[in-house]
Amino acid sequence: MYTLGINAAFHDSAAVLIKDGQIIAAAEEERFTHIKHGKRPLPFSAYEIPYHAIDYCLKTTDIHLNDIENFAYSFDPELLKKSDDSAAGASIYHDWDELFQTYIELAALQLQDGYPHHLQKRFIGASDIQKKWHYVAHHVAHAASAYYPSPFQKAAIMILDGRGEKVSTSYYLGEGNRMTELGVVCMPHSLGMLYEKITTYLGFLHSSDEYKVMALASYGNPIFMDKFMSAIHLSEDGSYQIDDFNPEEWWGPHRKKDDPFTGLHFDIAHSLQKALETSVLFLVNWLHRHTQTDNLCLAGGVALNCVLNSVIKDNSPFKQVWVQPAAGDAGTALGAALWVDVAYSNADETDRYVREMNHVYWGPSYTDDEVEAFLKWSKVPYKKLDNVARDAANILAQNKIIGWYQGRMEFGPRALGSRSILASPIEAEMQAKLNDIKDREDFRPVAPVVLEEEAGEWFDTASFSPFMLFVYPVKEDKADKIPAVRHVDGTARIQTINRNQHPLYYDLLHEFKNITGVPVLVNTSFNTRGEPIVCTPRDAIECFWTSPFDALVINSFLLEK
Ligand SMILES: [Fe+2]
């Protein structure tokens, strides 16, 4: 039974193909169209369906749109219509709410008849899609993405994002194949929206650059923490309210995009981050008392805040925390598909139906023949490597920066060794060098990948953390060996890697360790500023030849400058 999950209502449009509880393919539309996040979250773009991502999913098993038994769309327009006491803050786009809703109600027809001509092969002649169509509440989709692929048979689930239809925060209990809602917080109260508001105030792009605010926070002090906390009213039942305030009345005019950062900006970011951590910890404590389980699953855009996740992991009563790697809205395509797949399966209540998600490599890949044909056709000089891991490790050990393009592309916002730029962490200047290459702000840290079995030797309390969703302190006795990946606060947002997840990437780390004694590399995403991560060999080669890095290792081939 094929189920196709689609996220399209806001942004991070994506498609995921599921067959009987197993992920077959998953990808974000941005990788194919080169428009970051697929589109901006605006009413006028709500009709846009992630056709390229869907086409890729269908191509993976060579099926046609008519072969899909169930379509799962991660937003329920019916929930927009219900009037309740939160109606004052329920409007999403004010005058354009009806347009937004209409687009979503017509999504099945749009998918059936609106496909671009060049993709017609797998779409032409599609029929009766409306009959197979399921709208899944946005937060239910997030929650299903957090719980079903987790390692747990029973877990509490917390979802925090900007907003769904009306809900901004929600709680569930997952047991076996069932999820039960425990409570919701509705608009206009939203910790995610609060973070977005301050992101805008600090001169960044909201619904996109929140992770930059988190990085900025490390440089400040919590002097405005009380101010934030006076506006956030937390209740003992997991609910909360946030006063509507104008940051300009608190701190004066907002920072403009190219203005320099001052201590004020650092302190605002730091105070916001601390207020978020304090608030979420309070709510998580309630959730633990209420559910009496040791396991917690997280998703929603706020769960990409790896500093917050670490605070929950270290300071909450939950013993184990699992975060969906595609915690933002792209992951709702996965969650909606899983929700519908479970509902239509014959799985009984207890036996695990959905397979655990141990990696994120669900995107397109290319064979050596396909890559070499492209290299020859484009007359790009290259050579074939005898031992990809060893040869690449040698280049990295010479302090050169490489593009690393191997296997199936990652699903979710992080490059995790399939579409990565890699470098040695041994010299401190590497951080500035990489920020320069990627044209990123100076304050942005770069993150390490480490052999899973060595993680605890290099990072305090680290063991299994494959998705760059938690930070760990760099061990004091190792700090001077990997200065490039140590953030100003002494931590690093690590990825651990084992051989089952990505054999070649693992072997590369191992070879690098053999040469240098260090089982760590710097891993940053394979893209340049404002661009999505590369997808095809052509994307990789274009990025390589227009950026100042030294080599590209693509499948078995080496390109050098
Ligand atoms: Fe969301």
Coordinates of C-alpha atoms and ligand atoms in Angstrom, one line a residue:
M1 CA 0.0 0.0 0.0
Y2 CA 1.6 3.2 -1.1
T3 CA 0.9 6.4 0.8
L4 CA 2.2 9.8 -0.4
G5 CA 2.7 12.5 2.2
I6 CA 2.6 16.1 1.0
N7 CA 3.5 19.3 2.9
A8 CA 2.6 22.4 0.9
A9 CA 0.4 24.8 3.0
F10 CA 3.1 27.0 4.4
H11 CA 6.7 26.4 3.4
D12 CA 9.4 23.7 3.4
S13 CA 7.2 21.9 0.8
A14 CA 8.1 18.3 0.6
A15 CA 6.9 14.8 -0.4
V16 CA 7.4 11.4 1.2
L17 CA 6.5 8.0 -0.1
I18 CA 5.7 5.3 2.4
K19 CA 4.9 1.6 1.8
D20 CA 3.6 -0.4 4.7
G21 CA 5.2 1.5 7.4
Q22 CA 8.6 1.8 5.6
I23 CA 10.0 5.1 4.1
I24 CA 10.7 4.6 0.4
A25 CA 11.7 8.2 -0.5
A26 CA 11.6 11.6 1.0
A27 CA 12.7 15.0 -0.4
E28 CA 12.1 18.7 -0.1
E29 CA 11.0 20.6 -3.2
E30 CA 13.7 23.3 -2.7
R31 CA 16.4 20.8 -3.8
F32 CA 14.9 20.5 -7.2
T33 CA 13.7 24.1 -7.8
H34 CA 16.6 25.9 -6.1
I35 CA 14.1 28.1 -4.2
K36 CA 15.1 28.0 -0.5
H37 CA 12.3 26.5 1.7
G38 CA 10.4 25.8 -1.6
K39 CA 8.4 29.0 -1.1
R40 CA 7.7 31.7 1.4
P41 CA 4.8 30.9 3.8
L42 CA 2.3 33.3 2.1
P43 CA -1.4 32.8 1.1
F44 CA -0.6 33.4 -2.6
S45 CA 1.8 30.4 -2.8
A46 CA -0.4 27.9 -0.9
Y47 CA -1.5 26.3 -4.1
E48 CA 2.0 25.3 -5.1
I49 CA 2.4 21.6 -4.9
P50 CA 5.9 20.0 -4.6
Y51 CA 5.7 18.4 -8.0
H52 CA 9.4 17.7 -8.3
A53 CA 9.7 16.1 -5.0
I54 CA 6.6 14.0 -5.7
D55 CA 8.0 13.0 -9.2
Y56 CA 11.2 12.0 -7.5
C57 CA 9.3 9.8 -5.0
L58 CA 7.3 8.1 -7.8
K59 CA 10.5 7.6 -9.8
T60 CA 12.2 5.8 -6.9
T61 CA 9.9 2.8 -7.4
D62 CA 8.9 3.5 -11.0
I63 CA 5.2 4.1 -10.3
H64 CA 2.6 6.5 -11.5
L65 CA 0.5 8.9 -9.5
N66 CA -2.5 6.5 -10.0
D67 CA -0.6 3.8 -8.1
I68 CA -0.8 5.8 -4.9
E69 CA -3.6 4.4 -2.6
N70 CA -3.7 7.3 -0.1
F71 CA -2.6 10.9 -0.3
A72 CA -1.9 12.6 3.1
Y73 CA -1.8 16.4 3.2
S74 CA -0.4 17.9 6.4
F75 CA -2.9 20.7 7.0
D76 CA -6.7 20.4 7.6
P77 CA -8.7 23.4 6.2
E78 CA -11.7 22.3 8.2
L79 CA -9.9 23.3 11.4
L80 CA -9.5 26.8 10.1
K81 CA -13.2 27.2 9.9
K82 CA -14.1 26.3 13.4
S83 CA -14.8 29.4 15.5
D84 CA -13.8 29.2 19.1
D85 CA -12.5 31.4 21.8
S86 CA -9.1 31.7 20.2
A87 CA -10.7 33.2 17.0
A88 CA -9.1 36.6 17.7
G89 CA -5.7 35.2 17.0
A90 CA -6.8 32.5 14.6
S91 CA -6.6 34.5 11.4
I92 CA -3.5 33.5 9.5
Y93 CA -3.5 36.0 6.7
H94 CA -6.3 38.4 7.6
D95 CA -7.9 39.5 4.3
W96 CA -6.4 36.5 2.5
D97 CA -7.6 33.7 4.8
E98 CA -10.3 32.6 2.4
L99 CA -7.9 32.5 -0.6
F100 CA -5.5 30.5 1.5
Q101 CA -8.2 28.1 2.6
T102 CA -9.6 27.7 -1.0
Y103 CA -6.1 26.8 -2.4
I104 CA -5.8 24.1 0.2
E105 CA -9.3 22.7 -0.4
L106 CA -8.4 22.5 -4.1
A107 CA -5.0 20.9 -3.6
A108 CA -6.1 17.4 -4.8
L109 CA -7.4 18.9 -8.1
Q110 CA -4.3 21.0 -8.4
L111 CA -2.1 17.9 -8.0
Q112 CA -4.2 16.0 -10.6
D113 CA -4.3 18.7 -13.3
G114 CA -1.7 21.4 -12.6
Y115 CA 1.6 19.4 -13.0
P116 CA 4.3 21.0 -15.1
H117 CA 4.6 19.7 -18.6
H118 CA 8.1 18.3 -18.2
L119 CA 6.9 16.0 -15.4
Q120 CA 3.9 14.6 -17.3
K121 CA 5.1 11.0 -17.5
R122 CA 4.1 10.1 -13.9
F123 CA 1.1 12.5 -13.6
I124 CA -0.7 12.4 -17.0
G125 CA -4.1 10.6 -16.8
A126 CA -4.2 10.7 -13.0
S127 CA -7.8 10.4 -11.7
D128 CA -9.9 10.2 -8.6
I129 CA -7.2 11.8 -6.4
Q130 CA -9.9 13.6 -4.3
K131 CA -11.4 10.2 -3.4
K132 CA -8.0 9.0 -2.0
W133 CA -7.2 12.4 -0.3
H134 CA -6.8 12.8 3.5
Y135 CA -6.3 16.1 5.3
V136 CA -4.2 15.5 8.5
A137 CA -4.1 18.2 11.2
H138 CA -0.8 20.0 11.0
H139 CA 0.2 19.2 14.6
V140 CA -1.0 15.6 14.3
A141 CA 1.3 15.3 11.3
H142 CA 4.3 16.8 13.3
A143 CA 3.5 14.4 16.2
A144 CA 3.3 11.3 14.0
S145 CA 6.7 12.3 12.5
A146 CA 8.1 12.5 16.0
Y147 CA 6.6 9.4 17.5
Y148 CA 6.2 6.7 14.9
P149 CA 9.8 6.6 13.6
S150 CA 11.2 7.0 17.2
P151 CA 12.8 4.0 19.0
F152 CA 10.0 4.0 21.6
Q153 CA 7.0 1.8 22.2
K154 CA 5.5 4.4 24.5
A155 CA 6.4 8.1 24.7
A156 CA 5.2 11.5 25.5
I157 CA 5.2 13.8 22.5
M158 CA 5.6 17.6 22.4
I159 CA 5.1 19.7 19.3
L160 CA 6.3 23.3 19.2
D161 CA 6.1 25.4 16.0
G162 CA 5.0 28.8 14.9
R163 CA 1.5 27.6 14.2
G164 CA -0.6 25.0 12.4
E165 CA -4.2 25.7 11.6
K166 CA -4.7 27.3 15.0
V167 CA -2.6 25.2 17.3
S168 CA 0.9 26.4 18.2
T169 CA 1.9 23.8 20.9
S170 CA 0.5 20.3 21.4
Y171 CA 1.0 17.3 23.6
Y172 CA 0.2 13.6 22.9
L173 CA 0.8 10.2 24.4
G174 CA 2.1 7.6 21.9
E175 CA 1.5 3.9 22.9
G176 CA 2.0 1.1 20.4
N177 CA 0.4 2.3 17.1
R178 CA -1.9 4.7 18.8
M179 CA -1.5 8.5 19.6
T180 CA -3.8 10.3 22.0
E181 CA -4.0 14.0 22.2
L182 CA -3.4 15.4 25.7
G183 CA -3.7 19.1 25.2
V184 CA -3.1 22.0 22.9
V185 CA -2.2 25.7 23.0
C186 CA -3.8 27.9 20.3
M187 CA -2.9 31.1 18.6
P188 CA -2.3 33.9 19.3
H189 CA -0.1 32.3 22.0
S190 CA 2.9 30.7 20.5
L191 CA 6.5 30.3 21.7
G192 CA 7.5 29.7 18.1
M193 CA 5.9 32.9 16.9
L194 CA 7.6 34.8 19.8
Y195 CA 11.0 33.5 18.5
E196 CA 10.0 34.5 15.0
K197 CA 9.0 38.0 16.1
I198 CA 12.5 38.6 17.7
T199 CA 14.2 37.0 14.7
T200 CA 12.5 39.7 12.5
Y201 CA 13.4 42.4 15.1
L202 CA 17.1 41.4 15.0
G203 CA 17.1 41.9 11.2
F204 CA 16.8 38.3 10.0
L205 CA 14.3 36.5 7.9
H206 CA 11.6 34.9 10.1
S207 CA 10.5 31.3 9.5
S208 CA 14.0 30.8 8.2
D209 CA 16.8 32.3 10.2
E210 CA 15.8 31.4 13.7
Y211 CA 19.0 29.2 14.0
K212 CA 21.1 32.4 13.6
V213 CA 19.4 34.0 16.6
M214 CA 20.3 30.8 18.6
A215 CA 23.9 31.1 17.5
L216 CA 23.9 34.9 18.3
A217 CA 22.6 34.1 21.8
S218 CA 25.9 32.5 22.9
Y219 CA 27.6 36.0 22.8
G220 CA 25.1 37.7 25.1
N221 CA 23.9 37.9 28.7
P222 CA 20.4 37.2 30.1
I223 CA 19.7 40.8 31.1
F224 CA 16.3 40.9 29.4
M225 CA 15.2 37.5 30.6
D226 CA 12.8 38.9 33.2
K227 CA 11.3 41.1 30.6
F228 CA 10.5 38.1 28.4
M229 CA 9.3 36.0 31.3
S230 CA 6.9 38.8 32.5
A231 CA 5.2 38.5 29.1
I232 CA 5.0 34.7 29.1
H233 CA 2.4 33.3 31.5
L234 CA 2.8 29.5 32.1
S235 CA 0.1 27.4 33.7
E236 CA 0.3 24.2 35.6
D237 CA -1.7 22.3 33.1
G238 CA 0.7 22.7 30.2
S239 CA -1.0 25.7 28.7
Y240 CA 0.5 29.2 28.4
Q241 CA -0.3 32.7 27.2
I242 CA 2.0 35.4 25.8
D243 CA 1.3 39.1 26.0
D244 CA 1.3 40.9 22.6
F245 CA 4.2 43.3 22.8
N246 CA 6.2 45.4 20.4
P247 CA 9.9 44.9 20.7
E248 CA 10.5 48.4 19.4
E249 CA 8.8 49.8 22.5
W250 CA 11.2 47.8 24.6
W251 CA 14.5 48.4 22.7
G252 CA 13.9 51.0 20.0
P253 CA 14.0 50.6 16.3
H254 CA 14.7 47.1 14.9
R255 CA 18.0 46.2 13.5
K256 CA 18.2 46.6 9.7
K257 CA 19.6 43.7 7.7
D258 CA 23.1 45.1 7.1
D259 CA 23.5 47.0 10.4
P260 CA 26.4 45.8 12.6
F261 CA 25.5 43.6 15.6
T262 CA 25.8 45.3 19.0
G263 CA 25.8 44.0 22.6
L264 CA 22.1 44.9 22.7
H265 CA 21.4 42.3 19.9
F266 CA 23.5 39.6 21.6
D267 CA 21.7 40.2 25.0
I268 CA 18.2 40.2 23.4
A269 CA 19.0 36.9 21.6
H270 CA 20.5 35.4 24.7
S271 CA 17.6 36.4 26.9
L272 CA 15.1 35.1 24.4
Q273 CA 16.9 31.8 24.2
K274 CA 16.9 31.5 28.0
A275 CA 13.2 32.5 28.3
L276 CA 12.4 29.8 25.7
E277 CA 14.4 27.2 27.6
T278 CA 12.9 28.1 30.9
S279 CA 9.4 28.0 29.5
V280 CA 9.7 24.8 27.7
L281 CA 11.4 23.1 30.6
F282 CA 8.4 24.1 32.8
L283 CA 5.9 22.7 30.2
V284 CA 8.0 19.5 29.7
N285 CA 7.9 18.9 33.5
W286 CA 4.1 19.1 33.4
L287 CA 4.1 16.6 30.5
H288 CA 6.3 14.2 32.4
R289 CA 4.0 14.4 35.5
H290 CA 1.0 13.9 33.3
T291 CA 2.3 10.9 31.3
Q292 CA 4.6 9.2 33.7
T293 CA 6.8 7.9 30.9
D294 CA 10.6 8.2 30.6
N295 CA 10.6 8.8 26.8
L296 CA 9.9 12.1 25.0
C297 CA 9.6 12.8 21.3
L298 CA 9.9 16.3 19.8
A299 CA 9.1 17.9 16.5
G300 CA 7.9 21.3 15.1
G301 CA 10.3 24.0 14.0
V302 CA 11.3 24.9 17.5
A303 CA 12.7 21.4 18.0
L304 CA 15.5 22.4 15.5
N305 CA 16.8 24.5 18.3
C306 CA 19.6 22.2 19.4
V307 CA 20.5 24.2 22.5
L308 CA 16.9 23.9 23.7
N309 CA 16.9 20.2 23.0
S310 CA 20.0 19.7 25.0
V311 CA 18.5 21.6 28.0
I312 CA 15.5 19.3 27.8
K313 CA 17.8 16.2 27.5
D314 CA 20.0 17.3 30.5
N315 CA 17.5 19.0 32.8
S316 CA 14.1 17.5 32.3
P317 CA 12.8 14.3 34.1
F318 CA 12.6 12.5 30.7
K319 CA 15.4 9.9 30.5
Q320 CA 15.4 9.6 26.7
V321 CA 14.7 12.3 24.1
W322 CA 14.2 11.6 20.4
V323 CA 13.8 14.5 17.9
Q324 CA 12.5 14.0 14.4
P325 CA 15.5 15.2 12.2
A326 CA 13.1 16.9 9.7
A327 CA 11.4 18.7 12.7
G328 CA 10.3 21.6 10.6
D329 CA 7.4 21.6 8.2
A330 CA 9.0 19.2 5.7
G331 CA 8.7 16.5 8.3
T332 CA 4.9 16.9 8.3
A333 CA 4.9 15.2 4.9
L334 CA 6.4 12.2 6.6
G335 CA 4.1 12.5 9.6
A336 CA 0.9 12.9 7.6
A337 CA 1.9 9.8 5.4
L338 CA 2.7 7.7 8.5
W339 CA -0.6 8.8 10.2
V340 CA -2.7 7.7 7.3
D341 CA -0.6 4.6 6.6
V342 CA -1.0 3.4 10.2
A343 CA -4.8 4.2 10.1
Y344 CA -5.3 2.1 7.0
S345 CA -3.0 -0.7 8.0
N346 CA -4.2 -3.9 9.7
A347 CA -1.6 -3.4 12.4
D348 CA -2.9 -4.3 15.8
E349 CA -2.6 -1.8 18.7
T350 CA 0.6 -3.0 20.2
D351 CA 3.1 -4.4 17.6
R352 CA 5.3 -1.8 16.2
Y353 CA 4.2 -1.1 12.6
V354 CA 6.4 1.8 11.5
R355 CA 10.2 1.1 11.2
E356 CA 12.6 3.1 13.3
M357 CA 14.3 6.0 11.5
N358 CA 18.0 5.5 11.9
H359 CA 19.2 7.8 9.2
V360 CA 17.9 10.5 6.8
Y361 CA 19.3 9.3 3.5
W362 CA 16.0 9.1 1.5
G363 CA 16.7 11.4 -1.4
P364 CA 18.1 11.0 -4.9
S365 CA 21.4 9.3 -5.7
Y366 CA 23.3 8.7 -8.9
T367 CA 25.4 5.8 -10.1
D368 CA 29.1 6.1 -11.0
D369 CA 28.1 5.6 -14.7
E370 CA 25.6 8.5 -14.5
V371 CA 28.1 10.8 -12.8
E372 CA 31.0 9.9 -15.2
A373 CA 28.7 10.4 -18.2
F374 CA 27.9 13.9 -16.9
L375 CA 31.6 14.7 -16.2
K376 CA 32.6 13.6 -19.7
W377 CA 29.8 15.4 -21.4
S378 CA 30.6 18.6 -19.5
K379 CA 34.3 18.3 -20.3
V380 CA 35.2 18.7 -16.7
P381 CA 38.7 17.3 -15.8
Y382 CA 38.5 14.5 -13.2
K383 CA 40.1 11.3 -12.1
K384 CA 38.8 8.1 -10.7
L385 CA 39.9 7.2 -7.2
D386 CA 41.1 3.8 -6.1
N387 CA 40.1 4.2 -2.5
V388 CA 37.6 7.0 -2.1
A389 CA 37.7 7.2 1.7
R390 CA 41.5 7.0 2.0
D391 CA 42.2 9.4 -0.9
A392 CA 39.7 11.9 0.4
A393 CA 41.0 11.6 4.0
N394 CA 44.5 12.4 2.6
I395 CA 43.3 15.6 1.0
L396 CA 41.5 16.6 4.2
A397 CA 44.6 16.0 6.2
Q398 CA 46.4 18.5 4.0
N399 CA 44.0 21.1 5.4
K400 CA 42.1 21.3 2.1
I401 CA 38.3 21.8 2.0
I402 CA 36.3 19.3 -0.1
G403 CA 32.8 18.9 -1.4
W404 CA 31.6 15.5 -0.5
Y405 CA 28.8 14.1 -2.6
Q406 CA 28.0 10.4 -1.8
G407 CA 24.8 8.4 -1.9
R408 CA 21.3 9.4 -1.3
M409 CA 20.6 13.0 -0.4
E410 CA 19.5 13.9 3.2
F411 CA 15.9 14.6 4.1
G412 CA 15.5 17.5 6.5
P413 CA 17.5 20.7 6.9
R414 CA 20.9 19.2 7.8
A415 CA 23.7 17.9 5.5
L416 CA 24.8 14.7 7.2
G417 CA 27.5 13.4 5.0
S418 CA 25.8 12.9 1.6
R419 CA 25.8 16.5 0.4
S420 CA 28.4 18.0 2.8
I421 CA 31.4 20.3 2.7
L422 CA 34.1 18.8 4.9
A423 CA 37.3 20.0 6.4
S424 CA 39.8 19.3 9.1
P425 CA 38.9 20.6 12.6
I426 CA 42.6 20.7 13.7
E427 CA 43.3 24.4 13.0
A428 CA 41.2 27.1 14.5
E429 CA 41.2 29.2 11.3
M430 CA 39.1 26.6 9.5
Q431 CA 35.9 28.1 11.0
A432 CA 36.6 31.5 9.5
K433 CA 37.7 30.0 6.3
L434 CA 34.5 28.0 6.0
N435 CA 32.3 31.0 6.9
D436 CA 34.1 32.9 4.2
I437 CA 33.7 30.2 1.6
K438 CA 30.0 30.0 2.4
D439 CA 29.6 33.8 2.8
R440 CA 28.2 33.3 6.3
E441 CA 28.2 35.6 9.2
D442 CA 31.3 35.5 11.4
F443 CA 29.4 34.5 14.5
R444 CA 28.1 31.3 13.0
P445 CA 29.8 28.1 14.4
V446 CA 30.7 25.1 12.2
A447 CA 29.7 21.7 13.4
P448 CA 31.6 18.4 13.8
V449 CA 30.9 14.8 12.7
V450 CA 32.6 12.2 14.9
L451 CA 32.9 8.4 14.8
E452 CA 30.0 7.2 17.1
E453 CA 32.3 4.9 19.1
E454 CA 34.7 7.8 19.8
A455 CA 32.0 10.5 20.6
G456 CA 32.3 10.1 24.4
E457 CA 36.0 10.6 24.3
W458 CA 35.8 13.9 22.6
F459 CA 32.4 15.4 23.8
D460 CA 31.0 15.3 27.3
T461 CA 28.2 12.7 27.8
A462 CA 27.9 12.2 24.0
S463 CA 27.1 8.7 22.6
F464 CA 24.5 8.4 19.8
S465 CA 23.4 11.7 18.2
P466 CA 23.2 11.2 14.5
F467 CA 21.2 14.2 13.4
M468 CA 23.0 17.3 14.7
L469 CA 20.1 18.1 17.1
F470 CA 21.9 18.3 20.4
V471 CA 25.0 20.2 21.6
Y472 CA 27.6 18.7 23.9
P473 CA 30.6 20.4 25.6
V474 CA 33.9 19.7 23.9
K475 CA 36.0 17.8 26.5
E476 CA 38.6 20.1 28.1
D477 CA 41.6 17.8 27.2
K478 CA 40.5 17.7 23.6
A479 CA 39.6 21.3 23.1
D480 CA 42.9 22.3 21.6
K481 CA 42.9 19.4 19.2
I482 CA 39.6 20.4 17.4
P483 CA 39.5 24.2 17.9
A484 CA 37.6 24.8 14.7
V485 CA 34.4 23.2 15.9
R486 CA 34.3 24.5 19.4
H487 CA 31.7 27.3 19.7
V488 CA 32.3 30.4 21.9
D489 CA 30.3 28.7 24.7
G490 CA 32.5 25.6 24.6
T491 CA 30.0 23.3 23.0
A492 CA 29.6 21.7 19.6
R493 CA 26.5 20.6 17.7
I494 CA 27.7 17.1 16.8
Q495 CA 26.7 14.4 14.4
T496 CA 27.8 10.9 15.3
I497 CA 28.2 8.4 12.5
N498 CA 28.2 4.6 12.6
R499 CA 28.9 2.3 9.7
N500 CA 25.3 1.2 9.2
Q501 CA 24.1 4.7 8.6
H502 CA 26.6 5.7 5.8
P503 CA 29.5 3.2 5.3
L504 CA 31.6 5.5 3.1
Y505 CA 31.3 8.5 5.3
Y506 CA 32.2 6.4 8.3
D507 CA 35.2 5.0 6.5
L508 CA 36.3 8.5 5.6
L509 CA 36.3 9.5 9.3
H510 CA 38.2 6.3 10.1
E511 CA 40.9 7.0 7.5
F512 CA 41.2 10.6 8.7
K513 CA 41.7 9.3 12.2
N514 CA 44.4 6.9 11.0
I515 CA 46.3 9.8 9.5
T516 CA 45.8 12.5 12.1
G517 CA 44.7 10.7 15.3
V518 CA 41.5 12.8 15.3
P519 CA 38.2 11.0 14.6
V520 CA 36.4 14.3 13.9
L521 CA 35.7 16.4 10.8
V522 CA 34.0 19.7 10.2
N523 CA 30.8 19.1 8.4
T524 CA 28.8 21.9 6.9
S525 CA 26.1 21.8 4.2
F526 CA 27.1 21.6 0.5
N527 CA 25.7 24.9 -0.7
T528 CA 26.4 28.6 -0.9
R529 CA 24.6 31.4 0.9
G530 CA 20.9 31.6 0.2
E531 CA 21.0 28.4 -1.9
P532 CA 19.5 25.1 -0.9
I533 CA 21.8 22.1 -0.5
V534 CA 22.9 20.7 -3.8
C535 CA 21.0 17.7 -5.2
T536 CA 22.2 16.6 -8.6
P537 CA 25.8 16.1 -9.9
R538 CA 25.3 19.3 -11.9
D539 CA 24.4 21.3 -8.8
A540 CA 27.5 19.9 -7.0
I541 CA 29.8 20.8 -9.9
E542 CA 28.4 24.3 -10.4
C543 CA 28.7 25.0 -6.7
F544 CA 32.3 23.6 -6.7
W545 CA 33.5 25.7 -9.6
T546 CA 31.9 28.9 -8.3
S547 CA 33.1 28.6 -4.7
P548 CA 36.7 28.7 -3.3
F549 CA 37.0 25.2 -2.1
D550 CA 39.7 22.9 -3.1
A551 CA 38.4 19.6 -4.3
L552 CA 35.2 17.7 -5.0
V553 CA 34.8 14.0 -4.3
I554 CA 31.7 12.9 -6.1
N555 CA 31.0 9.2 -6.0
S556 CA 34.3 7.6 -7.1
F557 CA 35.6 10.7 -8.8
L558 CA 37.9 13.5 -7.8
L559 CA 37.8 17.0 -9.2
E560 CA 40.6 19.4 -8.1
K561 CA 41.4 23.0 -8.7
Ligands
FE1 FE 4.7 23.4 11.6

